[in-house]
XYZ file of C-alpha atoms in Angstrom:
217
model
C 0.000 0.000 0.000
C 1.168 3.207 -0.844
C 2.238 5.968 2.084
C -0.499 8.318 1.269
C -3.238 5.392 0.704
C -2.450 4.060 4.304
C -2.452 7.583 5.851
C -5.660 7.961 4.793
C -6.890 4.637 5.593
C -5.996 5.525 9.219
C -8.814 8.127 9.061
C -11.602 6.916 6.680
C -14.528 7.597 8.505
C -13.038 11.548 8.820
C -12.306 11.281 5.034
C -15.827 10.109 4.117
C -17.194 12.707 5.923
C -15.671 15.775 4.683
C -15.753 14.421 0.936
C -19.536 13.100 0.893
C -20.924 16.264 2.505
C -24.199 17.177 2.451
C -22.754 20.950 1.635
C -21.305 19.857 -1.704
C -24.174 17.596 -2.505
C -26.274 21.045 -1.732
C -23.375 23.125 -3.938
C -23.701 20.641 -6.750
C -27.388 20.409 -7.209
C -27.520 24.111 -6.805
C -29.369 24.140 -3.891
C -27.118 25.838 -1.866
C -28.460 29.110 -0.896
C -26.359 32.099 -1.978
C -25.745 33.211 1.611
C -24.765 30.115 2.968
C -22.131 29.791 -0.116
C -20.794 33.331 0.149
C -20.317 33.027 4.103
C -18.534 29.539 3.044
C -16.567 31.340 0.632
C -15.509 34.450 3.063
C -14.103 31.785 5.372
C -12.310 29.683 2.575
C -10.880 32.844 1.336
C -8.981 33.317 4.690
C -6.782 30.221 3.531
C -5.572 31.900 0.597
C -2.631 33.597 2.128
C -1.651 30.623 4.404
C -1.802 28.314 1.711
C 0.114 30.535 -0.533
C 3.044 30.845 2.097
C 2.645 27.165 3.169
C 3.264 26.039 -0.675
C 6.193 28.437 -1.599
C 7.253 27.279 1.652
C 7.283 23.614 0.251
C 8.797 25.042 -3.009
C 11.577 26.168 -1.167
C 12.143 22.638 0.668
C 11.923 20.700 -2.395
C 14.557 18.453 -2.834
C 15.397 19.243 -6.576
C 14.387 21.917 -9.284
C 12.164 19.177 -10.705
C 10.719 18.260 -7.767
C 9.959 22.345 -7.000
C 8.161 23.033 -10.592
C 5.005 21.597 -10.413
C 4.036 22.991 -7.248
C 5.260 26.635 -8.762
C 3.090 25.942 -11.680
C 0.304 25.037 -8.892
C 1.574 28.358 -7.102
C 0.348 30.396 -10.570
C -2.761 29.117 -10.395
C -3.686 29.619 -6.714
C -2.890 33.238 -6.971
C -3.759 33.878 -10.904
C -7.316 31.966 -11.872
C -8.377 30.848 -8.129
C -7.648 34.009 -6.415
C -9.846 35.869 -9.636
C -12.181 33.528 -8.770
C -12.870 34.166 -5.216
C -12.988 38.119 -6.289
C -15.717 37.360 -9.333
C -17.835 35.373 -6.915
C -17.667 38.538 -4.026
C -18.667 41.069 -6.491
C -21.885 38.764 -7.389
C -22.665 38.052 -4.294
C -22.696 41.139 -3.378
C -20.337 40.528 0.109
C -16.824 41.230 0.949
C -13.774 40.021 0.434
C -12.825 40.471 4.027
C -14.470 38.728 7.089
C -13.385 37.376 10.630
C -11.881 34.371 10.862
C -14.784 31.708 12.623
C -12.934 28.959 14.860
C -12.910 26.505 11.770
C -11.331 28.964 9.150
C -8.550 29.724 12.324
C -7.807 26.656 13.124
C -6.869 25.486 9.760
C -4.765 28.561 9.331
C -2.965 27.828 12.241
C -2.318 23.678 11.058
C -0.926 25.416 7.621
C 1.445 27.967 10.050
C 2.522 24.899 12.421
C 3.521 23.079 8.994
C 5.034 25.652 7.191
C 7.037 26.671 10.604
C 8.599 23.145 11.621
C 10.941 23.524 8.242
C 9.812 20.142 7.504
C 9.040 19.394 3.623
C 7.504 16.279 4.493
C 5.463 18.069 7.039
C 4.568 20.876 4.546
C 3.256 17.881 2.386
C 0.897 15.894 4.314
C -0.925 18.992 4.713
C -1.208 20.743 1.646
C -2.024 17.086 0.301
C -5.069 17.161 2.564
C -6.479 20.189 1.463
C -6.109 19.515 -2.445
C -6.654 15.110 -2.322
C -9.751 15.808 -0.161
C -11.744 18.488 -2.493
C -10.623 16.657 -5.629
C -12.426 13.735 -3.880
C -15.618 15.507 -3.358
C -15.554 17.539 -6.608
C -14.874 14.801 -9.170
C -17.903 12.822 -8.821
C -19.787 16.340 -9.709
C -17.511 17.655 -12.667
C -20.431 17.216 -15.100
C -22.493 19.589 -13.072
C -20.430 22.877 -13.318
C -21.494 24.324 -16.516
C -25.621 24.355 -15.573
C -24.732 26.206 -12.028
C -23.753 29.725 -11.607
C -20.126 30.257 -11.590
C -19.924 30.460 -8.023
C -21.091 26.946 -8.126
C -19.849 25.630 -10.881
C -16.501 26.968 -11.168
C -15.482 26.064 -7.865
C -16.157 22.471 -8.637
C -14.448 22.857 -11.946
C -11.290 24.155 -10.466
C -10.952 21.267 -7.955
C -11.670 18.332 -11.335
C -10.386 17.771 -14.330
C -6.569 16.356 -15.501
C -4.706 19.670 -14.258
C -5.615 19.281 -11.072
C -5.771 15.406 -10.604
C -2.022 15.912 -11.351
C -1.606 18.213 -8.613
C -2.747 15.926 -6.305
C -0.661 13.257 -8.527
C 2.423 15.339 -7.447
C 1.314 15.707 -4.125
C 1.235 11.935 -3.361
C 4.392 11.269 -5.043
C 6.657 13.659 -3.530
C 5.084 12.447 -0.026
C 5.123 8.957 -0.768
C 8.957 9.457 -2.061
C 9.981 11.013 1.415
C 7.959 8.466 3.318
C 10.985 5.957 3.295
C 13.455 7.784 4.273
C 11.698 8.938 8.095
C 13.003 7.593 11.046
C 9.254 6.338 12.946
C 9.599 9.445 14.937
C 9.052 12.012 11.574
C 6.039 9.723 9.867
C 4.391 9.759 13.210
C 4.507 13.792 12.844
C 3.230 13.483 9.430
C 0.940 11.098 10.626
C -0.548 13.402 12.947
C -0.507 16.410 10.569
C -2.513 14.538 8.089
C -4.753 13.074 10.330
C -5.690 16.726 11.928
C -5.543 18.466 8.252
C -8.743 15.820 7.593
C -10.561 16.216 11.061
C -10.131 20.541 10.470
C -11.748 19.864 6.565
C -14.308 17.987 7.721
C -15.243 20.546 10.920
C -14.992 23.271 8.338
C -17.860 21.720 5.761
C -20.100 20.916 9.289
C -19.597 24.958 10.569
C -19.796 25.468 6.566
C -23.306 23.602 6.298
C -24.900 25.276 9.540
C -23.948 28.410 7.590
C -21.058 30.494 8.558
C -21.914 34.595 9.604
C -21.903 36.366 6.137
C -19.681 39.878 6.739
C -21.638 42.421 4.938
C-alpha cells in the first residue's frame, strides 16, 4: 500500500465525511443558498494567504528543481485563476472580500502555520495534500455539473476536477510517498498526525460550513 493510501486509511470515517458532505451535494445540485455559499466562501478565502506561504514554503524545501516546478506551476494558479475567482464570486454576491476568521477557518490557518514553521518538507506535504486530495475527492464525482450552475457553483467544482488538477494531487502523493521511506518512525508519526488533523479541520470546516457560517456584509 502506498504511504499516502495508508495515511488515509488511518482516518476513513473523517475522510468520508468531509468528501460526501451534504454541503457539496447542496453546492452541486444548486441548492445551496447564496448566503450560505458566500459566508462559506468568506471563510475559505482566509486560507488563501496561508496556503500561498505554506506552498512556496514547500517550493523552497523541495529536494530538486524538478521536484519544486510543479508545485510553482500550482503556485500560478492559486494566486492567478483561483484568487480571480474568489474576487468574481464577491462582487456577485454582493459581500466582501474580508471577514473574521470563525474557529474553523482559524484553526486550519494555524495547522498550515505549524507546517510551514517546523521547516519540515515532508510536514509541509501531508498537509497541503489534505487540502487539495480531499476536495478533488468531493468535486470529481460532480464535474459534469459545473457548466448548468452559476459560476460560483460551478466553477469552484471545476477548479478542484479535471486532468490539471488530478495531477496536482498526482504530485502531491508522489513527492510524499517518495519522502515516506526515508523517516526515522519518529518524523512519519509527525506526518501522521498532521494529516490526520488536516482531515478532522476539513471535515469541521464543511459541518460549521453547512450550519452556515456569519456572512460579513
Amino acid at each position: 500500500m502506498r504511504p499516502t493510501d495508508l495515511l488515509k486509511s488511518r482516518v476513513q470515517a473523517d475522510w468520508t465525511a468531509a468528501t460526501d458532505h451534504a454541503f457539496t451535494r447542496a453546492l452541486a445540485d444548486g441548492t445551496l443558498p447564496a448566503d450560505r455559499m458566500a459566508g462559506y466562501l468568506q471563510q475559505d478565502y482566509l486560507f488563501v494567504d496561508g496556503f500561498v506561504r505554506l506552498l512556496a514554503s514547500a517550493i523552497a524545501q523541495a529536494p530538486a528543481l524538478a521536484d519544486a516546478v510543479p508545485a510553482a506551476q500550482f503556485l500560478a494558479l492559486i494566486t492567478g485563476a483561483e484568487n480571480t475567482y474568489f474576487l468574481r464570486s464577491f462582487k456577485a454576491l454582493e459581500v466582501p472580500a474580508d471577514a473574521p476568521a470563525c474557529p474553523e477557518a482559524r484553526a486550519f490557518q494555524d495547522l498550515m502555520a505549524e507546517a510551514r514553521a517546523s521547516g519540515r518538507y515532508e510536514c509541509m506535504l501531508a498537509v497541503l495534500l489534505v487540502a487539495e486530495w480531499s476536495y478533488l475527492d468531493w468535486a470529481t464525482p460532480f464535474a459534469d455539473r459545473a457548466g448548468a450552475l452559476p459560476f460560483w457553483l460551478g466553477e469552484w467544482i471545476t477548479l478542484h476536477t479535471g486532468e490539471g488538477f488530478a495531477g496536482v494531487v498526482a504530485y502531491l502523493r508522489d513527492q510524499l510517498d517518495r519522502a515516506w521511506p526515508g523517516l526515522s518512525p519518529r518524523e512519519q508519526a509527525r506526518v501522521a498526525e498532521l494529516f490526520h488533523r488536516a482531515v478532522q479541520l476539513e471535515r469541521a470546516f464543511f459541518d460549521a460550513a453547512w450550519a452556515g457560517f456569519p456572512v460579513a456584509r
